[in-house]
PDB file of C-alpha atoms in Angstrom:
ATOM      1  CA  UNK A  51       7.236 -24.918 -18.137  1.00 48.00           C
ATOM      2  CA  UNK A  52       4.454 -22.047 -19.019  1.00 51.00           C
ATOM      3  CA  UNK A  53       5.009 -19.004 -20.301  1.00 49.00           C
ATOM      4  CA  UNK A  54       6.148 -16.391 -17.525  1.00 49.00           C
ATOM      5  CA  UNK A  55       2.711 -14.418 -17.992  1.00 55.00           C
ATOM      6  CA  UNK A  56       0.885 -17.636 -17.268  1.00 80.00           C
ATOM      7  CA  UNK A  57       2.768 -18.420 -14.039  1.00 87.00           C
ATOM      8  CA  UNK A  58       1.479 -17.614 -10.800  1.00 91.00           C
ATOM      9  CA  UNK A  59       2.858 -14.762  -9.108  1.00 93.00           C
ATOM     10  CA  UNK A  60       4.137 -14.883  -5.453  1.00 95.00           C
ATOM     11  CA  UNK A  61       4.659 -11.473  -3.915  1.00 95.00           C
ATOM     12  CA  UNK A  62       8.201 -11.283  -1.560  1.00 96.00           C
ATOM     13  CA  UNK A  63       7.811  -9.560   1.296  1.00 95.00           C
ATOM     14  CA  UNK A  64      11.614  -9.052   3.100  1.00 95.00           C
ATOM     15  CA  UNK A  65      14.141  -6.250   3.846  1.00 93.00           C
ATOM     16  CA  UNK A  66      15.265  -3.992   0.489  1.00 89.00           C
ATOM     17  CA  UNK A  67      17.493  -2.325   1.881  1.00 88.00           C
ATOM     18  CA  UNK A  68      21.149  -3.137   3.888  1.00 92.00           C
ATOM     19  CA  UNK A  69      20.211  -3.872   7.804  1.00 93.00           C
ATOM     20  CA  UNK A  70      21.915  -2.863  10.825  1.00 91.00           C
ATOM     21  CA  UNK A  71      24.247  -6.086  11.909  1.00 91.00           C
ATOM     22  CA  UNK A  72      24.430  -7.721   8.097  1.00 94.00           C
ATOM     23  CA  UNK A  73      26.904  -6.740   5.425  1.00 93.00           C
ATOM     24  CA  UNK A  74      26.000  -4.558   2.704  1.00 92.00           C
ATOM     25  CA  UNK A  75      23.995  -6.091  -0.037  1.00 94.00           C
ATOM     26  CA  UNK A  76      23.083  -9.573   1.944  1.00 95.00           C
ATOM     27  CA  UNK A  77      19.768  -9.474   1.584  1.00 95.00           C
ATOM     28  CA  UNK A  78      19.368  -9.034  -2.181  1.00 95.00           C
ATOM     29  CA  UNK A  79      22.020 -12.215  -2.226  1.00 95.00           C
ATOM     30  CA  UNK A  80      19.061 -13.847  -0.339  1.00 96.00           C
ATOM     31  CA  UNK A  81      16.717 -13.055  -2.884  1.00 96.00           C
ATOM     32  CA  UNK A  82      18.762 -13.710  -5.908  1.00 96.00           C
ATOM     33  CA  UNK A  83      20.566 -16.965  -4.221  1.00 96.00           C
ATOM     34  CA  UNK A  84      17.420 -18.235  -2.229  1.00 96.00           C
ATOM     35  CA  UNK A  85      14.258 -17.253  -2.686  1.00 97.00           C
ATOM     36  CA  UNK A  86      13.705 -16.262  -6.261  1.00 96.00           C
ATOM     37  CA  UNK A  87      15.508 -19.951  -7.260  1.00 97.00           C
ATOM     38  CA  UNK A  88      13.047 -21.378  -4.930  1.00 97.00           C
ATOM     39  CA  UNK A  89      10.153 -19.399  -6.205  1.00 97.00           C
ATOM     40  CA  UNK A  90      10.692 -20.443  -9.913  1.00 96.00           C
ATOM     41  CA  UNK A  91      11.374 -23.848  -8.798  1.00 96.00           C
ATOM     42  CA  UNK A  92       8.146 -23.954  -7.359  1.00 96.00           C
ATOM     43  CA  UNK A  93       6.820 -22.777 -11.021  1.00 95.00           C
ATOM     44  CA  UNK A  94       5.917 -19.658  -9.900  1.00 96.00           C
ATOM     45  CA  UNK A  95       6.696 -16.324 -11.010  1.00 95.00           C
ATOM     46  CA  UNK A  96       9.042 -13.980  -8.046  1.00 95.00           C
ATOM     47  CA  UNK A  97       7.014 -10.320  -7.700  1.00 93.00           C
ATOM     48  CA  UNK A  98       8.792  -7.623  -5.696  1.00 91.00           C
ATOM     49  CA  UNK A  99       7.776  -4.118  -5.419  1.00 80.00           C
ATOM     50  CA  UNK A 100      11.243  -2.152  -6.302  1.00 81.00           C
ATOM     51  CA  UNK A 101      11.350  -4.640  -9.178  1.00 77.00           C
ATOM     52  CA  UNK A 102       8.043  -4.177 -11.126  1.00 64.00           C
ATOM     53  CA  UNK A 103       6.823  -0.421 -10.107  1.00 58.00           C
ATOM     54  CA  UNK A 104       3.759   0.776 -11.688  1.00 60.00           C
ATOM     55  CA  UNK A 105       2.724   3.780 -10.064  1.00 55.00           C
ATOM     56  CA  UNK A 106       4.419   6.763  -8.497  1.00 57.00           C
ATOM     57  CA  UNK A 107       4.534   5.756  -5.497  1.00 66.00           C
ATOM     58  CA  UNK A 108       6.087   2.202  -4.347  1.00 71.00           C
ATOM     59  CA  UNK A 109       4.235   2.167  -1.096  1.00 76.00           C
ATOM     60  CA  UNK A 110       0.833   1.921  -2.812  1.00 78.00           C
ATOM     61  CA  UNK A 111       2.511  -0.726  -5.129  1.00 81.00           C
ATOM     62  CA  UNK A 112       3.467  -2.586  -1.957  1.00 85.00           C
ATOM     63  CA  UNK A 113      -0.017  -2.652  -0.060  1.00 86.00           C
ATOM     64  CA  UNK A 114      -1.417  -3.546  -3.605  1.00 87.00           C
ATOM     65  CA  UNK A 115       1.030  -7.004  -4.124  1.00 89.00           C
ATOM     66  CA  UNK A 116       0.441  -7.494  -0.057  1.00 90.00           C
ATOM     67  CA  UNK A 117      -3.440  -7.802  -0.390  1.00 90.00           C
ATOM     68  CA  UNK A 118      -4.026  -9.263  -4.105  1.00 90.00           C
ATOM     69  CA  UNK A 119      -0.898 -11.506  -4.660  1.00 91.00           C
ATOM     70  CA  UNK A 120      -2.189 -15.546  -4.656  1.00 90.00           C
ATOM     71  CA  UNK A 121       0.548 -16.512  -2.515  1.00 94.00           C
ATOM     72  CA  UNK A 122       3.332 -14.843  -0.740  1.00 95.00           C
ATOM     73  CA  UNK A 123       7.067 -15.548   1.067  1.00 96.00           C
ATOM     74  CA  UNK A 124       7.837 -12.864   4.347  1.00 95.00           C
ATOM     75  CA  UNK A 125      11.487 -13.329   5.157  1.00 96.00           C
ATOM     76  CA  UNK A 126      11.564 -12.147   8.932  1.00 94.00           C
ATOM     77  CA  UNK A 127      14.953 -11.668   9.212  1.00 95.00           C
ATOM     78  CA  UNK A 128      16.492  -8.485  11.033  1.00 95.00           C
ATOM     79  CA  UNK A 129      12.675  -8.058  12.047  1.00 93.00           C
ATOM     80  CA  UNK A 130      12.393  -4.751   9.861  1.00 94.00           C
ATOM     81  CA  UNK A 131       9.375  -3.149  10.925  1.00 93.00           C
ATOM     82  CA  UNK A 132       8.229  -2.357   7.164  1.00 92.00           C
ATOM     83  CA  UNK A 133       8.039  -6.526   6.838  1.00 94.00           C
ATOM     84  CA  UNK A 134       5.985  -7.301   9.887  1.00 92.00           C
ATOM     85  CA  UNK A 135       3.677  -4.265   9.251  1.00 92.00           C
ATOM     86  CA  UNK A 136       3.054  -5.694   5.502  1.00 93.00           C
ATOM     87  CA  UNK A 137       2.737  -9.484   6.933  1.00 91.00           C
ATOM     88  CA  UNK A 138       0.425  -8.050   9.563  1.00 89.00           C
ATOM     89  CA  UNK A 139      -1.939  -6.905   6.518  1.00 89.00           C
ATOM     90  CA  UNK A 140      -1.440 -10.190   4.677  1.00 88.00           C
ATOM     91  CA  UNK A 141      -2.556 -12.063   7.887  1.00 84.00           C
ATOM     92  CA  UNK A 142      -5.722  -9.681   8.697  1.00 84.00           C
ATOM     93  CA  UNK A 143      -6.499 -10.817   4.832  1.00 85.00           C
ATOM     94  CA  UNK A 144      -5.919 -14.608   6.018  1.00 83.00           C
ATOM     95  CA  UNK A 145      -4.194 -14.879   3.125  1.00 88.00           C
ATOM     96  CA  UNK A 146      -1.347 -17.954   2.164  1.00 89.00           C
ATOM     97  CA  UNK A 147       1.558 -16.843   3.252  1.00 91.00           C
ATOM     98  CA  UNK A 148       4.983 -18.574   4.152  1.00 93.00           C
ATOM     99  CA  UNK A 149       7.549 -17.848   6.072  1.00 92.00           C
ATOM    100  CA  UNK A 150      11.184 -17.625   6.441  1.00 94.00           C
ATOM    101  CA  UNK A 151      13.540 -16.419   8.461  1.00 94.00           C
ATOM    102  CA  UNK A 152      17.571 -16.992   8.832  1.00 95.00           C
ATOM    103  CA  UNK A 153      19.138 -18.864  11.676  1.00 93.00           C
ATOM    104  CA  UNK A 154      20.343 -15.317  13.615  1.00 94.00           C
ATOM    105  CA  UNK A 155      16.499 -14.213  13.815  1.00 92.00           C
ATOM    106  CA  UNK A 156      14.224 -15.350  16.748  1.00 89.00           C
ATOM    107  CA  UNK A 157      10.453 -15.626  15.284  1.00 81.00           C
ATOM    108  CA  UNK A 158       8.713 -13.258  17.000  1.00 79.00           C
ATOM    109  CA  UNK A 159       6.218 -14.531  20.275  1.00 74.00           C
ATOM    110  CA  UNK A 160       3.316 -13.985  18.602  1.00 70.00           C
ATOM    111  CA  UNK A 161       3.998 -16.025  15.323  1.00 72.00           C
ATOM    112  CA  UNK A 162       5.894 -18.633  17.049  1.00 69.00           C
ATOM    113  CA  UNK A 163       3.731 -21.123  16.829  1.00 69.00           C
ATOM    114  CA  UNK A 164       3.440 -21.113  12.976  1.00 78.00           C
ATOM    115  CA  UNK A 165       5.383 -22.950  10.513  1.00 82.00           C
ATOM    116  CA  UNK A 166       8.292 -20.845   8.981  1.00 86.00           C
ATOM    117  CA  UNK A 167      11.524 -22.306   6.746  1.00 91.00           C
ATOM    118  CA  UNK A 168      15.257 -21.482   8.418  1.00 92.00           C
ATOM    119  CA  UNK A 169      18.221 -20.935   5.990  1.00 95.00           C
ATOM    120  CA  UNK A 170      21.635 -19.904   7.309  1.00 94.00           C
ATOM    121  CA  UNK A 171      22.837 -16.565   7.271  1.00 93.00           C
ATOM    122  CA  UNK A 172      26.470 -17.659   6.106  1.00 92.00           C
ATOM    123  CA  UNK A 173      25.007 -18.813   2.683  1.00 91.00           C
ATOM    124  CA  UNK A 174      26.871 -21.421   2.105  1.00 90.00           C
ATOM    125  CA  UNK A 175      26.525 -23.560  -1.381  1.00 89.00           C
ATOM    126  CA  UNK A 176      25.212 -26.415   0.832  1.00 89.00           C
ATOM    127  CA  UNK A 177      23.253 -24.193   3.350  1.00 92.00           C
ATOM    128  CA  UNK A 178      21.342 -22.587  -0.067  1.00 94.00           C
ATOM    129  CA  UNK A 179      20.920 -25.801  -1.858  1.00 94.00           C
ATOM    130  CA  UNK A 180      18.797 -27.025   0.979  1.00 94.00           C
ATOM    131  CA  UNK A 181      17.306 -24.086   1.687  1.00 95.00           C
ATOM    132  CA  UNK A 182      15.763 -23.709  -1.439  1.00 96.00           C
ATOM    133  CA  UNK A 183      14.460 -27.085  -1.816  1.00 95.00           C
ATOM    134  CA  UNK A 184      13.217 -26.709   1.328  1.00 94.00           C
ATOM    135  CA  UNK A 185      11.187 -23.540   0.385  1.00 95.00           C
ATOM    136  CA  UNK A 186       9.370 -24.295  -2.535  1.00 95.00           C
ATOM    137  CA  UNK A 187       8.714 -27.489  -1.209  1.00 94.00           C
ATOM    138  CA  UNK A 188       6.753 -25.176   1.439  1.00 92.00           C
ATOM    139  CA  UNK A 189       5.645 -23.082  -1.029  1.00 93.00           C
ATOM    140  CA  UNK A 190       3.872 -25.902  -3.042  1.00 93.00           C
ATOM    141  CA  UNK A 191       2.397 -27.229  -0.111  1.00 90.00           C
ATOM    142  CA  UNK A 192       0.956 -23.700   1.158  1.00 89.00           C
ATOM    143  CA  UNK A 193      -0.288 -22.887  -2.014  1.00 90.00           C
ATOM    144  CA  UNK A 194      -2.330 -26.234  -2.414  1.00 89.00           C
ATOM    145  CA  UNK A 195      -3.843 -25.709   0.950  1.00 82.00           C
ATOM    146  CA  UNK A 196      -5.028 -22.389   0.187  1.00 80.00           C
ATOM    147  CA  UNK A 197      -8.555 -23.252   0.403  1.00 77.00           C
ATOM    148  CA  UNK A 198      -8.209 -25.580   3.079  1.00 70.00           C
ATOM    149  CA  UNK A 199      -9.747 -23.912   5.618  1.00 66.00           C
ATOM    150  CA  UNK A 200      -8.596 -26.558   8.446  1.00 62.00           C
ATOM    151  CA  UNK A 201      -4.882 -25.292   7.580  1.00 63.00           C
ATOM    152  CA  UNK A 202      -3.713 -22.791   9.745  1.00 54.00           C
ATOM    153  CA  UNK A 203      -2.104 -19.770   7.833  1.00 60.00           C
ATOM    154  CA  UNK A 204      -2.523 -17.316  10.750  1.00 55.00           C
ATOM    155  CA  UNK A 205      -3.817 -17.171  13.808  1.00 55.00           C
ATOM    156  CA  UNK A 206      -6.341 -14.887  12.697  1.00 54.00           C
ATOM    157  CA  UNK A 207      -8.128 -17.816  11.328  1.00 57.00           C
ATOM    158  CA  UNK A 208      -8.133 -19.363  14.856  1.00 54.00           C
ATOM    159  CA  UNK A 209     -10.112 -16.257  16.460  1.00 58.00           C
ATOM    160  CA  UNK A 210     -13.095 -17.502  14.360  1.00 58.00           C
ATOM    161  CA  UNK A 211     -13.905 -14.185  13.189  1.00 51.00           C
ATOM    162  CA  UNK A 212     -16.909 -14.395  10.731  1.00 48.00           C
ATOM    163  CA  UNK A 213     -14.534 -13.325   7.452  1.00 58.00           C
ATOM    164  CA  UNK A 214     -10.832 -11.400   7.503  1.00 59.00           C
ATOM    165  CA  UNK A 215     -10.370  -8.631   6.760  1.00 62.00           C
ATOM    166  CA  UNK A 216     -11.921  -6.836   3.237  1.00 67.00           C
ATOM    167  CA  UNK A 217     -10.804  -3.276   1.665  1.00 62.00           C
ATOM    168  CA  UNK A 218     -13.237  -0.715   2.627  1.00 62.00           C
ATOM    169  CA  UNK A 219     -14.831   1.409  -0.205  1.00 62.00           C
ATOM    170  CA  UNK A 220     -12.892   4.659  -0.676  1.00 62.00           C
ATOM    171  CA  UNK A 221     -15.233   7.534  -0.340  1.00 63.00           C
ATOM    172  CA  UNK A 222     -12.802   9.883  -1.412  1.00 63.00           C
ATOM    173  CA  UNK A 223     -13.142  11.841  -4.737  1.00 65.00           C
ATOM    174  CA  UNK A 224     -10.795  11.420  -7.903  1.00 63.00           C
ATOM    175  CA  UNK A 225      -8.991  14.945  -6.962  1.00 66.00           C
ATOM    176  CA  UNK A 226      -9.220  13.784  -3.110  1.00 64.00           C
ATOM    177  CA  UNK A 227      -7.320  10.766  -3.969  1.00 62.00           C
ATOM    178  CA  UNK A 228      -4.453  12.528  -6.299  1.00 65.00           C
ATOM    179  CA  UNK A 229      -4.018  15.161  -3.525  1.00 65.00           C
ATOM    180  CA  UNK A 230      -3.474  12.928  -1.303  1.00 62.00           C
ATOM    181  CA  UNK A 231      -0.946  10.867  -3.096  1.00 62.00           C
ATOM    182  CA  UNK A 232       0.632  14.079  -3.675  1.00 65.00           C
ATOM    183  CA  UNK A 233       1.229  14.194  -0.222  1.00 64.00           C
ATOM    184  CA  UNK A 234       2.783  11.372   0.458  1.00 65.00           C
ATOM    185  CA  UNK A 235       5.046  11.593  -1.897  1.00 63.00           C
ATOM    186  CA  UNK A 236       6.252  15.139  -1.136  1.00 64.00           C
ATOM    187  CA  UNK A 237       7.080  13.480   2.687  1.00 64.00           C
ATOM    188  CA  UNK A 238       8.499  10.350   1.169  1.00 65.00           C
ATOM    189  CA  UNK A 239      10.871  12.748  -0.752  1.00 64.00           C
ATOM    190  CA  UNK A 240      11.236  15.547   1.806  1.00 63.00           C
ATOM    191  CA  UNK A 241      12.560  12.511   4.439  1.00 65.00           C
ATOM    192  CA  UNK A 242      14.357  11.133   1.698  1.00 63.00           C
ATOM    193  CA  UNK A 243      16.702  13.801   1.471  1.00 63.00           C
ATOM    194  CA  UNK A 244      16.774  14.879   4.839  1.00 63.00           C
ATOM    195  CA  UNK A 245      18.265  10.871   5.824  1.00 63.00           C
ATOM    196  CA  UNK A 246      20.368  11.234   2.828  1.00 64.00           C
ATOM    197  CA  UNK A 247      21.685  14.125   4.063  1.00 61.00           C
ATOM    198  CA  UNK A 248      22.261  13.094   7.662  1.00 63.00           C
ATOM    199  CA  UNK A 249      23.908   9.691   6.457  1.00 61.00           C
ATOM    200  CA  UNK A 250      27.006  11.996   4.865  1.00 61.00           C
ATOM    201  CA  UNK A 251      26.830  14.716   7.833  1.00 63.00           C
ATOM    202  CA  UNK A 252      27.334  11.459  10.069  1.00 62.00           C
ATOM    203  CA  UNK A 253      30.419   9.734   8.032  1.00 61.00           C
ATOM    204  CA  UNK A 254      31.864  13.183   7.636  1.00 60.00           C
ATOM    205  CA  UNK A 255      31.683  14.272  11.063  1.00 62.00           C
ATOM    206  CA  UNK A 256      31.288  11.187  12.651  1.00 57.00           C
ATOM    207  CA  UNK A 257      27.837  12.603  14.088  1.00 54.00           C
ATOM    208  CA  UNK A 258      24.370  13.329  13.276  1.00 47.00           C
ATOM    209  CA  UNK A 259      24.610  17.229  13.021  1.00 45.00           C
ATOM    210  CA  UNK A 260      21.589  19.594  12.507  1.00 48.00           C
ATOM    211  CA  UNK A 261      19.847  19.716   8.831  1.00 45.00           C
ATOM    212  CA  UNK A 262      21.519  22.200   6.658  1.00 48.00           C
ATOM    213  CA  UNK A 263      19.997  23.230   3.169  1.00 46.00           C
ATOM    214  CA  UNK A 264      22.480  25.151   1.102  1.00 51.00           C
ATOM    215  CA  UNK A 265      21.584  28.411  -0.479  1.00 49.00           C
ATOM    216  CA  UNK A 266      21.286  27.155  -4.187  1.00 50.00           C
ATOM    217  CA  UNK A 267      18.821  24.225  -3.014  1.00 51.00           C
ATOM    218  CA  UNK A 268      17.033  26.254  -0.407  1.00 52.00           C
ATOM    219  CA  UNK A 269      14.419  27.428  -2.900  1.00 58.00           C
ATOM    220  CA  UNK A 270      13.717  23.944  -4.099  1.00 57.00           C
ATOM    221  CA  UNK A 271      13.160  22.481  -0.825  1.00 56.00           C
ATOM    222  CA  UNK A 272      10.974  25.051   0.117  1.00 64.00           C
ATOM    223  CA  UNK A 273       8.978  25.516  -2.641  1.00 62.00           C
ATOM    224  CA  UNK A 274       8.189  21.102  -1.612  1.00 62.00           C
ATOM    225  CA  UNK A 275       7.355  22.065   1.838  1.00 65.00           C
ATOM    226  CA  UNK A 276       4.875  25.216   0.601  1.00 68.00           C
ATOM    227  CA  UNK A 277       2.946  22.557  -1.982  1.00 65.00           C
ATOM    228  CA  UNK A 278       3.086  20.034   0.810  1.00 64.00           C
ATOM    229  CA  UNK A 279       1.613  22.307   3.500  1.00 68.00           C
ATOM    230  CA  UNK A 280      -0.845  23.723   1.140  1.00 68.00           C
ATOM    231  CA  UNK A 281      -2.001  20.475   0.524  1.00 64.00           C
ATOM    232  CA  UNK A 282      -2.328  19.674   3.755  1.00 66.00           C
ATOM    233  CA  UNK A 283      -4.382  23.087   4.826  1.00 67.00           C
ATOM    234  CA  UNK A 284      -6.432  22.381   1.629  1.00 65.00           C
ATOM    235  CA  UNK A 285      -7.658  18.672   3.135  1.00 66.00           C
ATOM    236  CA  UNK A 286      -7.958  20.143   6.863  1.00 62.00           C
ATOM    237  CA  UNK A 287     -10.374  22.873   5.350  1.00 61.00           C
ATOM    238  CA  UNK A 288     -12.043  20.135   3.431  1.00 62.00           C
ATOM    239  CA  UNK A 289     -12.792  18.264   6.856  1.00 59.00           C
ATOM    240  CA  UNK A 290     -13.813  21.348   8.523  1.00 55.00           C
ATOM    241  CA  UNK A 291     -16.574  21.704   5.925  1.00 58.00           C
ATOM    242  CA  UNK A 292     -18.110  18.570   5.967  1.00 59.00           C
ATOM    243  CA  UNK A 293     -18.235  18.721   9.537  1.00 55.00           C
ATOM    244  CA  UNK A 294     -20.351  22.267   9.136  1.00 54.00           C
ATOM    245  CA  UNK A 295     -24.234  21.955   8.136  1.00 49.00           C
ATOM    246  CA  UNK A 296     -25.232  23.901   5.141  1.00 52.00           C
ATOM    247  CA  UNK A 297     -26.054  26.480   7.400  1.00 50.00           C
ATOM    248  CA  UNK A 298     -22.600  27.388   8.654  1.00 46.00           C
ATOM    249  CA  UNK A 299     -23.216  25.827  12.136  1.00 46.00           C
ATOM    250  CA  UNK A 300     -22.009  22.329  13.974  1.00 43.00           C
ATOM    251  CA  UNK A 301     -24.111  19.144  13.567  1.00 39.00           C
TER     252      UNK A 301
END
């Protein structure tokens, strides 16, 4: 077998967290029982974004792994939003992708005519043995036919657009860009808390009640929302002025 480093890397796409209607913890039992077995089966090397974070934000590590990874597995299940909007961007890209989804999960109308693998939701020993045969069998197959452009991957590829989808070139500034990574982070952290925070008012009181901050935490909180707001004002001003001639007045 080659060295890990050598190996090529196939980007999961699936549910992180627990899902409405599954038990707690299932779905990192389907990446640890299933597809990460069926991955390095394949000779390939399992990438997920909570597991190999580089920057300080996992959402840009996400959109990174969705758009450069070689090859890639979605596992529709539960039909999280966060997995079809990250498939949707692999697809635009007409990039390899294959997918999977458990025997509880309809496939979705508009990918229904594309081939995906099954595995039961029960995993039993049987149910996972073929399972993940049956996915890096898939996976070897997809990958070979990468360049193959009479393979259907997506039905992008069907529209017979002239080329998928490319990255546009960022015309924002250095500072542009960390302010606005700022940003996001402050609201991924600000909603963070606040769904942390209803998730205990909710099992305490048996209901969603209004956000409280308490009095030795109010200053911390706030201080976020100032920076984020500033931010903010700081990027609408920015706008405004580019939209203003040198001479003060509208184009």
């Amino acid at each position: 077998m080659k060295k890990n480093e050598e190996l090529i890397n196939c980007f999961v796409i699936m549910p992180i967290s627990d899902q409405d209607g599954y038990e707690n913890g299932h779905f990192q039992y389907v990446y640890e029982d299933i597809i990460k077995p069926a991955i390095e089966l394949a000779n390939m090397n399992p990438v997920r974004a909570d597991e190999t974070k580089n920057t300080n934000l996992i959402q840009l590590d996400i959109l990174k792994n969705v758009i450069q990874s070689s090859i890639a597995i979605c596992d529709m299940s539960s039909k999280n939003p966060n997995v079809f909007y990250e498939l949707g961007l692999r697809q635009a890209f007409d990039l390899p992708t294959v997918l999977l989804k458990d025997d509880i999960t309809e496939a979705p109308f508009d990918i229904n005519g594309l081939r995906y693998c099954n595995y039961n939701h029960q995993m039993k020993h049987r149910d996972v043995k073929s399972a993940i045969d049956k996915l890096s069998e898939m996976l070897i197959d997809t990958y070979s036919k990468k360049d193959n452009k009479a393979e259907v991957n997506s039905l992008i590829r069907l529209l017979e657009l002239a080329s998928p989808a490319e990255v546009p070139q960022n015309p924002m500034s250095g500072k542009e860009r960390e302010e606005a990574q700022i940003r996001l982070k402050l609201d991924t952290l600000i909603d963070s808390v606040s769904q942390v925070q209803k998730k205990i008012q909710i099992m305490e009181g048996g209901q969603a009640l209004p956000l409280e901050i308490k009095p030795e935490r109010a200053s911390a909180a706030s201080e976020l929302l100032r920076v984020r707001n500033e931010l903010r004002a700081r990027n609408e001003l920015r706008a405004i002025e580019k939209l203003m001639s040198p001479e003060g007045e509208p184009f």
